[in-house]
Coordinates of C-alpha atoms and ligand atoms in Angstrom, one line a residue:
X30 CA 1.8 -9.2 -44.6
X31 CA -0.6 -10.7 -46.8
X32 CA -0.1 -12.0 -49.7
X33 CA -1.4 -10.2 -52.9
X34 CA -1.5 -7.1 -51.4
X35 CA 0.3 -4.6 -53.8
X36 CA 2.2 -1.4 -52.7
X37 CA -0.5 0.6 -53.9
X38 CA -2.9 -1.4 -51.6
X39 CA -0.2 -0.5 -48.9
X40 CA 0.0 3.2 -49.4
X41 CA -3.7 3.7 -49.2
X42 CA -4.0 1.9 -45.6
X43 CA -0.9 4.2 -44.8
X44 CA -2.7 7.5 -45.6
X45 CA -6.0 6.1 -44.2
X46 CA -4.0 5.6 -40.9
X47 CA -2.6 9.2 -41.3
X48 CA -5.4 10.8 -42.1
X49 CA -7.3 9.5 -38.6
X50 CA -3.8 10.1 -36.8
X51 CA -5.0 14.2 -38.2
X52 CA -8.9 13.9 -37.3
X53 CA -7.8 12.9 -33.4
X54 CA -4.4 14.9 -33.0
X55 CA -5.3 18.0 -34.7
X56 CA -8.2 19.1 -36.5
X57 CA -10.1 19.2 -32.6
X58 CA -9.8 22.6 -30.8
X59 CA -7.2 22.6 -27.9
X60 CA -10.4 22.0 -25.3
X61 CA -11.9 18.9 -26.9
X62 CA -8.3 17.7 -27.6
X63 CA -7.7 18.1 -23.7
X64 CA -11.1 16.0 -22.7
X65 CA -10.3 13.4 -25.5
X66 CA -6.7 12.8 -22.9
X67 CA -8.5 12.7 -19.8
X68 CA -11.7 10.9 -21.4
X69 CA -10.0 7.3 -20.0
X70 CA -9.0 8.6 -16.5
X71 CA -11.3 7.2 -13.3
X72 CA -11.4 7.4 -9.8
X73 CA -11.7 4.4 -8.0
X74 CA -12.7 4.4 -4.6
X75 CA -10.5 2.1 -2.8
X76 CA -11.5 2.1 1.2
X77 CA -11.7 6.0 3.4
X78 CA -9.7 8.5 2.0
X79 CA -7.9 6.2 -0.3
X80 CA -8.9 6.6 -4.1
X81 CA -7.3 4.8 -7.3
X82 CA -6.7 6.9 -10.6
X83 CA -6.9 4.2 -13.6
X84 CA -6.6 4.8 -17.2
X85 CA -2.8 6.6 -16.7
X86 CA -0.8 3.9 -17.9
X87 CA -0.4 2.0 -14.2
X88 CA -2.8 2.8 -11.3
X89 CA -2.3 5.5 -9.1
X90 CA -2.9 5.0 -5.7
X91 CA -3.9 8.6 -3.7
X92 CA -4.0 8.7 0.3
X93 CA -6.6 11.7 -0.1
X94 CA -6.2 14.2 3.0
X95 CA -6.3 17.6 3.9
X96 CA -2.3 17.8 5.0
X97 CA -1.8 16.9 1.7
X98 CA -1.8 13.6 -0.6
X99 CA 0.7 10.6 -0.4
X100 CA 0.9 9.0 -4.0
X101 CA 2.3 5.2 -5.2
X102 CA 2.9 5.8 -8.5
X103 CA 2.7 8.9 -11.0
X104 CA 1.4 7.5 -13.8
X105 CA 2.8 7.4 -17.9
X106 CA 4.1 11.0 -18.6
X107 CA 1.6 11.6 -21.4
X108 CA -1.4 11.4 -18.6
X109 CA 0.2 13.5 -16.2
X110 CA -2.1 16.9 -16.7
X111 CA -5.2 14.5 -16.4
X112 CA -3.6 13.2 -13.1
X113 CA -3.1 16.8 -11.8
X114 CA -6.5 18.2 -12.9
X115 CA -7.7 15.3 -10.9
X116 CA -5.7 15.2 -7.6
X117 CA -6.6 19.0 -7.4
X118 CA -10.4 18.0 -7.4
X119 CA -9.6 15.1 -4.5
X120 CA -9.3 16.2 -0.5
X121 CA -6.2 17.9 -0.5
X122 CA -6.4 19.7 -3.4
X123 CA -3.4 18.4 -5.6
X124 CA -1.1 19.1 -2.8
X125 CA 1.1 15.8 -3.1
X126 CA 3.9 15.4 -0.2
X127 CA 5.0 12.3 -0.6
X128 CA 5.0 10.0 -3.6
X129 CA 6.2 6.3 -3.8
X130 CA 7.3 4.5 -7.3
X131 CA 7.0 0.8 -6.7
X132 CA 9.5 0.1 -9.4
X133 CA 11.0 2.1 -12.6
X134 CA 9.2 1.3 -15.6
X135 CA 7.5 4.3 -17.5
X136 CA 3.8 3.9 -16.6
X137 CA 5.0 4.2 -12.6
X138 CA 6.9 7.6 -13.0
X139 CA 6.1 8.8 -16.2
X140 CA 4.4 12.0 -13.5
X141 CA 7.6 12.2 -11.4
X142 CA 8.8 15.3 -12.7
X143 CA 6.3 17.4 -11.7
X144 CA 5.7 16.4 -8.5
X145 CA 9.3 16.8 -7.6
X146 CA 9.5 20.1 -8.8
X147 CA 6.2 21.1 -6.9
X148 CA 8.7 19.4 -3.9
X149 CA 7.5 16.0 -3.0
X150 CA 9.5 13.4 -1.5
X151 CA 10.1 10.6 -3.7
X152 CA 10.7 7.4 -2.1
X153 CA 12.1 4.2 -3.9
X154 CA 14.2 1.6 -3.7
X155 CA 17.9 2.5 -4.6
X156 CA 17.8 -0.1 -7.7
X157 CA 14.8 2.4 -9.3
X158 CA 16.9 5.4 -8.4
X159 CA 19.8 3.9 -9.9
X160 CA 17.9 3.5 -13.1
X161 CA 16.2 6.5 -13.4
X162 CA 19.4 8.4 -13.3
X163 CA 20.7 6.7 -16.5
X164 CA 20.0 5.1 -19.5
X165 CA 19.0 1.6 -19.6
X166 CA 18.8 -0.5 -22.3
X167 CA 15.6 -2.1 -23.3
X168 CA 16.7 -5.8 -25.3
X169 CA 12.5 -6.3 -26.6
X170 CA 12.6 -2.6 -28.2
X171 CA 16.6 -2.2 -29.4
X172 CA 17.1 0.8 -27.6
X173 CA 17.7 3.0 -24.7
X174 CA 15.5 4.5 -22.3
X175 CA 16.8 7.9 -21.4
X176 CA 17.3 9.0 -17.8
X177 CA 14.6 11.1 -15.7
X178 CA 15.8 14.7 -15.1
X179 CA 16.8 15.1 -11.7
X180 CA 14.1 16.8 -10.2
X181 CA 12.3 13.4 -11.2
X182 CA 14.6 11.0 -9.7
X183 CA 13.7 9.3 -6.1
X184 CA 15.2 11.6 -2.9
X185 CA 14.9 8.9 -0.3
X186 CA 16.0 5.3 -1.2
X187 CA 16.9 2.4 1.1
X188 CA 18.7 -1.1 -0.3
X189 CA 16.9 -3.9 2.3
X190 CA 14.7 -4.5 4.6
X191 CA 11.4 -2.6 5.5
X192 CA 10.6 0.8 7.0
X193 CA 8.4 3.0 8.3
X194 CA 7.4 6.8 7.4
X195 CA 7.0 8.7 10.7
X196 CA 4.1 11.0 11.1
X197 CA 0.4 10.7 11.9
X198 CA 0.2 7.2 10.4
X199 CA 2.1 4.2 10.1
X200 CA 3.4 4.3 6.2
X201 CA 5.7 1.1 5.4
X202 CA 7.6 0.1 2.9
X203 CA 10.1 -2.1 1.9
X204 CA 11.6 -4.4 -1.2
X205 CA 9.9 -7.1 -3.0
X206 CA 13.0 -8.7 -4.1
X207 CA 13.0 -9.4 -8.1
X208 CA 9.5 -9.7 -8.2
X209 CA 9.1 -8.2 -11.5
X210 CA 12.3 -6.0 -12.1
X211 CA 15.3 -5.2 -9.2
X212 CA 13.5 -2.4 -7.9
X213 CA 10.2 -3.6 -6.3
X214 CA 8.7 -2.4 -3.1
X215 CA 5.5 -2.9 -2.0
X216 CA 3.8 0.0 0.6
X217 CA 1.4 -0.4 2.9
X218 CA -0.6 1.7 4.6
X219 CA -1.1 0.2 8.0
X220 CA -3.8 1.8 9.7
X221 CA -6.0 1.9 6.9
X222 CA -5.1 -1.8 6.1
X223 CA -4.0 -0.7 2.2
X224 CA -1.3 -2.3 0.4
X225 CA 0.1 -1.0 -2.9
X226 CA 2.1 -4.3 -4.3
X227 CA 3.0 -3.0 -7.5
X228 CA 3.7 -5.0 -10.0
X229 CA 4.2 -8.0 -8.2
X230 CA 0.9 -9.1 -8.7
X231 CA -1.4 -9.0 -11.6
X232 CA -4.9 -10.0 -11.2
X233 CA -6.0 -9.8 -14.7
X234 CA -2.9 -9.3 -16.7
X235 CA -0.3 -12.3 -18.0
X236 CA 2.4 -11.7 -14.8
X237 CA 5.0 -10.1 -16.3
X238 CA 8.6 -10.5 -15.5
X239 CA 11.1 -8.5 -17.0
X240 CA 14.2 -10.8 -16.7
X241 CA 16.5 -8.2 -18.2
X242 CA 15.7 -5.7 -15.3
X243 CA 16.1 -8.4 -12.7
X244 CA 12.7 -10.3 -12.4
X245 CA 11.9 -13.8 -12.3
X246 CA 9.6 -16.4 -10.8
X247 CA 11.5 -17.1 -7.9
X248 CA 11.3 -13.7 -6.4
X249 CA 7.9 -13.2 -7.5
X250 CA 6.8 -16.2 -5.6
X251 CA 8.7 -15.0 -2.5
X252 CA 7.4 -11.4 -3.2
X253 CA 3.5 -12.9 -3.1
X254 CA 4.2 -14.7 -0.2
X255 CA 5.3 -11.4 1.8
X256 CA 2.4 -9.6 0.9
X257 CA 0.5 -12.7 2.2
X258 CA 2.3 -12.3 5.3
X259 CA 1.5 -8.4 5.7
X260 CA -2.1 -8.8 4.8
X261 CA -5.6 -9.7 6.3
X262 CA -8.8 -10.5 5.1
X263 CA -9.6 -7.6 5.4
X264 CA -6.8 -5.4 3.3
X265 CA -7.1 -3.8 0.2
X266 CA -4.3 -4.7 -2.1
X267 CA -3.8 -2.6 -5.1
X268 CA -1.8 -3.7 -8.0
X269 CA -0.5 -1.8 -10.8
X270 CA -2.8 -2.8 -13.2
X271 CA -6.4 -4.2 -13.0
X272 CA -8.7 -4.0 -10.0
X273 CA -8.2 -3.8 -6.3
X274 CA -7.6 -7.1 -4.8
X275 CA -8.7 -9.1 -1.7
X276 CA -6.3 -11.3 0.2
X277 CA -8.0 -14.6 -0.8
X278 CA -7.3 -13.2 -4.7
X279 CA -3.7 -12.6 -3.9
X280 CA -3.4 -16.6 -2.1
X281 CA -4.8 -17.4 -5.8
X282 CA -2.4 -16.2 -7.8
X283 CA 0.1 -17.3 -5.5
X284 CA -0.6 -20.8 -5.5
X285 CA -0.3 -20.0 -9.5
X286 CA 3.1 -18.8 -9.1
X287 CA 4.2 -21.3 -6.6
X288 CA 3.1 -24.4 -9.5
X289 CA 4.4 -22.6 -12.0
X290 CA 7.6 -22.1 -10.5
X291 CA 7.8 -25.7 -8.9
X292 CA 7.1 -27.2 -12.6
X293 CA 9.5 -24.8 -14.7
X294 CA 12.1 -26.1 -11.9
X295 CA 11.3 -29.9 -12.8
X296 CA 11.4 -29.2 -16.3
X297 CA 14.5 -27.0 -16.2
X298 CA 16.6 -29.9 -14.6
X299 CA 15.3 -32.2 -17.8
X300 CA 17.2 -29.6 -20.1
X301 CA 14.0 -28.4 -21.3
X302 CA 13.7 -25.0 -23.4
X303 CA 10.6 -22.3 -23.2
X304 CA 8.4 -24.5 -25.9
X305 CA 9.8 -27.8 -24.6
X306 CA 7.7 -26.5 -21.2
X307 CA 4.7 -25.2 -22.7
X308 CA 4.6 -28.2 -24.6
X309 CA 4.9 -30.7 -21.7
X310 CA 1.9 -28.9 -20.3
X311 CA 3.7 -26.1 -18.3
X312 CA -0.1 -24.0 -18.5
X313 CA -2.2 -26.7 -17.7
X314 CA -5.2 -26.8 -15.4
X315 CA -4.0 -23.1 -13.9
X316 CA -6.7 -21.1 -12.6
X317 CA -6.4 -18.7 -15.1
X318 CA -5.9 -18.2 -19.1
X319 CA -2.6 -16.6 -20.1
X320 CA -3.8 -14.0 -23.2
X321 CA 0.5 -15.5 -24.1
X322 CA 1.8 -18.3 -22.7
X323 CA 5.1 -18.3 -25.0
X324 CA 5.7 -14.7 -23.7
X325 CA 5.7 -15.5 -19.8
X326 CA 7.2 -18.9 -20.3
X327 CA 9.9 -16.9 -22.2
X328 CA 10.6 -14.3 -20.0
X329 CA 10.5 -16.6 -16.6
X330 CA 12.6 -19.3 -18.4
X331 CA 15.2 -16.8 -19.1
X332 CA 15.0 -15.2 -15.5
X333 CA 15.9 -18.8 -14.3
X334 CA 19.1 -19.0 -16.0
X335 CA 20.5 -16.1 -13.9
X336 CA 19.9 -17.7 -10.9
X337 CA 21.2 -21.2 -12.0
X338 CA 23.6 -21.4 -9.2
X339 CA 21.2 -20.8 -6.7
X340 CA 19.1 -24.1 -7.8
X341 CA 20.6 -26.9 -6.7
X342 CA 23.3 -29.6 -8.1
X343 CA 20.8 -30.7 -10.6
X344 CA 20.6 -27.9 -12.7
X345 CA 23.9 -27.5 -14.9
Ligands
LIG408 ZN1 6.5 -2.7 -14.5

């Protein structure tokens, strides 16, 4: 707060802020109100018959085909008519059979509900089942996240390894282990040389690792490395947020995420807390800014201390 500013000063910004809140939510009829939702929501071509819907919380990736639509990702909740209205203008018509949540958080199912009760197959790892069926506390926010209904919940999970869908096409998937929560899968859709990575990379955005839910820099750097594995020069990698990737993009921010982890390690055996690495130049000369560098090196230093015993003698 700054300083000299009276309560009266304070009330006025308060109705100010209220009074726009009134000009956007209600005072537009129900039609404009409806095209001021979906005025943020693009389609992104992404390679043949593969589009990406941005601007509904976290991409979502659409496999567009007349036997129906194969999803990774439904989007935040509050975008979820946009996303239909869309999907029903794309080659098959809206007509989703299969949809894939690369991990739990709210921008990735926030759509689940209705595309189960329309009767997709939702496939996940068990960890984002797990979590969708009960409420998880979230430590940033003091509170509990409430659990999906169950027509919203993943009806195929597997634990390790990879698979494949059957069908026309090779569909596989398989876990990304801790990359950014306990839940991460990546899906990729062979043939067409696509790979949805969730998460687990962020081309634009600070990487984030959400230590309480199981990430940390160790399994994201294993996690980049897969996708390096499964990938050409050729594939299309589509993350959850930010634009579709190449494969020389993706060795970039893996190098990142190797150097990062290697010097948090170093650091971590000199006792060193979260500032004591930024200040001993955990950043420096990265190929990219952080927007906050004392929010990742937070989050990844505490993501290290649950796997302590897996670091070597040096460590405690
Ligand atoms: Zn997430």
């Amino acid at each position: 707060m700054s300083e000299g500013m009276g309560d009266a000063a304070m009330d006025r910004r308060a109705i100010v802020k209220g009074a726009l809140g009134g000009v956007l939510g209600l005072a537009l009829p129900p039609f404009a109100r409806s095209a001021f939702s979906q005025a943020s929501l693009a389609v992104v071509p992404v390679s043949e018959g593969f589009v990406m819907l941005t601007g509904a919380g976290g991409n979502v990736l659409v496999r567009t085909a007349g036997t129906g639509q194969v999803l990774v990702d439904s989007g935040a909740a509050k975008f979820t008519d946009a996303v239909l209205k869309q999907l029903r203008e794309l080659p098959g018509g809206g007509r989703v059979t299969t949809l894939f949540n690369t991990h739990w958080h709210k921008e990735q199912d926030g759509g689940n509900l209705a595309f189960g009760e329309s009767g997709a197959t939702i496939i996940a790892h068990e960890k984002t089942r797990v979590h969708l069926a009960t409420d998880y506390y979230l430590p940033d926010e003091d509170r509990y996240e409430k659990a999906l209904p169950a027509a919203a919940r993943p009806t195929v999970t597997f634990f390790t390894g990879d698979k494949t869908l059957a069908g026309n096409e090779r569909i596989e998937y398989g876990h990304l282990l801790e990359a950014h929560t306990d839940g991460d899968i990546y899906v990729f859709f062979r043939d067409a040389n696509v790979l949805a990575a969730g998460d687990a990379i962020s081309p634009l955005k600070d990487p984030v690792l959400d230590w309480f839910g199981g990430g940390w820099l160790g399994g994201r750097a294993d996690a980049q490395e897969k996708l390096l594995k499964l990938s050409n020069e050729k594939t299309r990698i589509v993350p959850s947020y930010g634009p579709v990737m190449g494969r020389a993009e993706l060795q970039a921010e893996f190098d990142m995420t190797r150097l990062l982890f290697d010097r948090m390690l170093a650091f971590l055996k000199q006792g060193m807390s979260a500032q004591d690495m930024l200040d001993a130049g955990l950043m420096k000369g990265l190929n990219r800014t952080f927007r906050d560098p004392a929010r990742f090196a937070y989050d990844a230093h505490k993501g290290y201390w649950a796997h302590h015993n897996t670091l070597g003698p040096e460590v405690l």
